[in-house]
Amino acid sequence: MSKVLTELATIIEQRKSADIEESYVASLHAKGLNKILEKVGEEATETILAAKEYESGAHSGESNLIGETADLWFHTMVMLSHLNLKPEQVLMELEKRFNISGLEEKASRQN
């Protein structure tokens, strides 16, 4: 896993139990899974809109898309943390798929 993702996962874990008045991550955990999922959904929507903006050639499109994708990844990592899952588990799943075509992988999930 990249150094940045590893460090971010560590910080998210450390902040899970921090003071909710001082930590955004702690405040999300305190509000529970539904609030975290709401944020993941919001960031996913914003990422989709930013991708459309980027494709249309908007001047700020690239930086906006990168920023929104970072927000989506961050909130997804908070979700995983809340559920006591690790980003490494997601990366291991992606790694397993390297030697399988997308169509084969999809078909294997339907069984």
C-alpha positions as CSV (number, residue, x, y, z in Angstrom):
1,M,0.0,0.0,0.0
2,S,1.3,3.5,-0.7
3,K,2.9,5.4,2.1
4,V,0.2,8.1,2.0
5,L,-2.6,5.5,2.3
6,T,-0.8,3.7,5.1
7,E,-0.2,6.9,7.0
8,L,-3.8,8.1,6.4
9,A,-5.2,4.8,7.7
10,T,-3.1,5.0,10.8
11,I,-4.3,8.6,11.5
12,I,-7.9,7.7,10.9
13,E,-7.6,4.8,13.4
14,Q,-5.9,7.1,16.0
15,R,-8.6,9.7,15.7
16,K,-11.5,7.3,16.0
17,S,-11.5,7.8,19.8
18,A,-10.4,11.4,19.8
19,D,-12.4,14.3,21.2
20,I,-15.3,14.9,18.8
21,E,-14.9,18.6,19.3
22,E,-11.3,18.5,18.0
23,S,-11.4,15.7,15.3
24,Y,-13.6,15.5,12.2
25,V,-12.9,11.8,12.0
26,A,-14.0,11.2,15.7
27,S,-17.2,13.3,15.1
28,L,-18.1,11.1,12.1
29,H,-17.5,7.9,14.1
30,A,-19.6,9.3,16.9
31,K,-22.5,10.0,14.5
32,G,-22.4,6.4,13.3
33,L,-22.4,4.5,10.1
34,N,-25.4,6.2,8.5
35,K,-23.7,9.6,8.7
36,I,-20.5,8.2,7.3
37,L,-22.4,6.5,4.4
38,E,-24.2,9.8,3.8
39,K,-20.8,11.5,3.4
40,V,-19.5,8.6,1.1
41,G,-22.6,9.1,-1.1
42,E,-22.2,12.9,-1.1
43,E,-18.6,12.6,-2.1
44,A,-19.3,10.0,-4.8
45,T,-21.9,12.3,-6.3
46,E,-19.5,15.2,-6.2
47,T,-16.8,13.0,-7.8
48,I,-19.2,12.0,-10.6
49,L,-20.1,15.7,-11.3
50,A,-16.4,16.7,-11.2
51,A,-15.6,14.0,-13.8
52,K,-18.3,15.3,-16.1
53,E,-17.0,18.8,-15.6
54,Y,-13.5,17.6,-16.4
55,E,-14.6,15.8,-19.5
56,S,-16.4,18.9,-20.8
57,G,-13.1,20.8,-20.6
58,A,-13.8,23.1,-17.6
59,H,-10.7,25.1,-16.6
60,S,-10.7,23.9,-13.0
61,G,-11.9,20.4,-13.9
62,E,-8.7,18.5,-13.2
63,S,-8.0,20.0,-9.8
64,N,-11.6,19.7,-8.8
65,L,-11.8,16.0,-9.9
66,I,-8.6,15.2,-8.0
67,G,-9.9,16.9,-4.9
68,E,-13.3,15.2,-5.0
69,T,-11.7,11.8,-5.6
70,A,-9.4,12.4,-2.5
71,D,-12.5,13.3,-0.5
72,L,-14.2,10.1,-1.7
73,W,-11.2,7.9,-0.8
74,F,-10.9,9.6,2.6
75,H,-14.5,9.1,3.5
76,T,-14.4,5.5,2.2
77,M,-11.4,4.9,4.5
78,V,-13.4,6.3,7.4
79,M,-16.2,3.9,6.6
80,L,-13.8,0.9,6.5
81,S,-12.3,2.0,9.8
82,H,-15.8,2.3,11.4
83,L,-16.5,-1.3,10.3
84,N,-13.1,-2.4,11.6
85,L,-11.8,-3.2,8.1
86,K,-8.5,-2.2,6.7
87,P,-7.6,-0.6,3.3
88,E,-5.1,-3.4,2.8
89,Q,-8.1,-5.8,2.5
90,V,-9.5,-3.8,-0.4
91,L,-6.1,-3.7,-2.0
92,M,-5.6,-7.4,-1.6
93,E,-8.9,-7.9,-3.4
94,L,-7.8,-5.7,-6.2
95,E,-4.5,-7.6,-6.4
96,K,-6.4,-10.9,-6.7
97,R,-8.1,-9.5,-9.8
98,F,-4.9,-8.6,-11.8
99,N,-4.8,-11.9,-13.8
100,I,-8.5,-12.1,-14.4
101,S,-10.3,-10.3,-17.1
102,G,-13.1,-8.0,-16.0
103,L,-15.7,-10.1,-17.6
104,E,-14.4,-13.3,-16.0
105,E,-14.3,-11.6,-12.6
106,K,-17.8,-10.4,-12.9
107,A,-19.1,-13.8,-14.0
108,S,-17.3,-15.5,-11.0
109,R,-19.3,-13.2,-8.6
110,Q,-22.6,-14.3,-10.2
111,N,-22.1,-17.9,-9.2
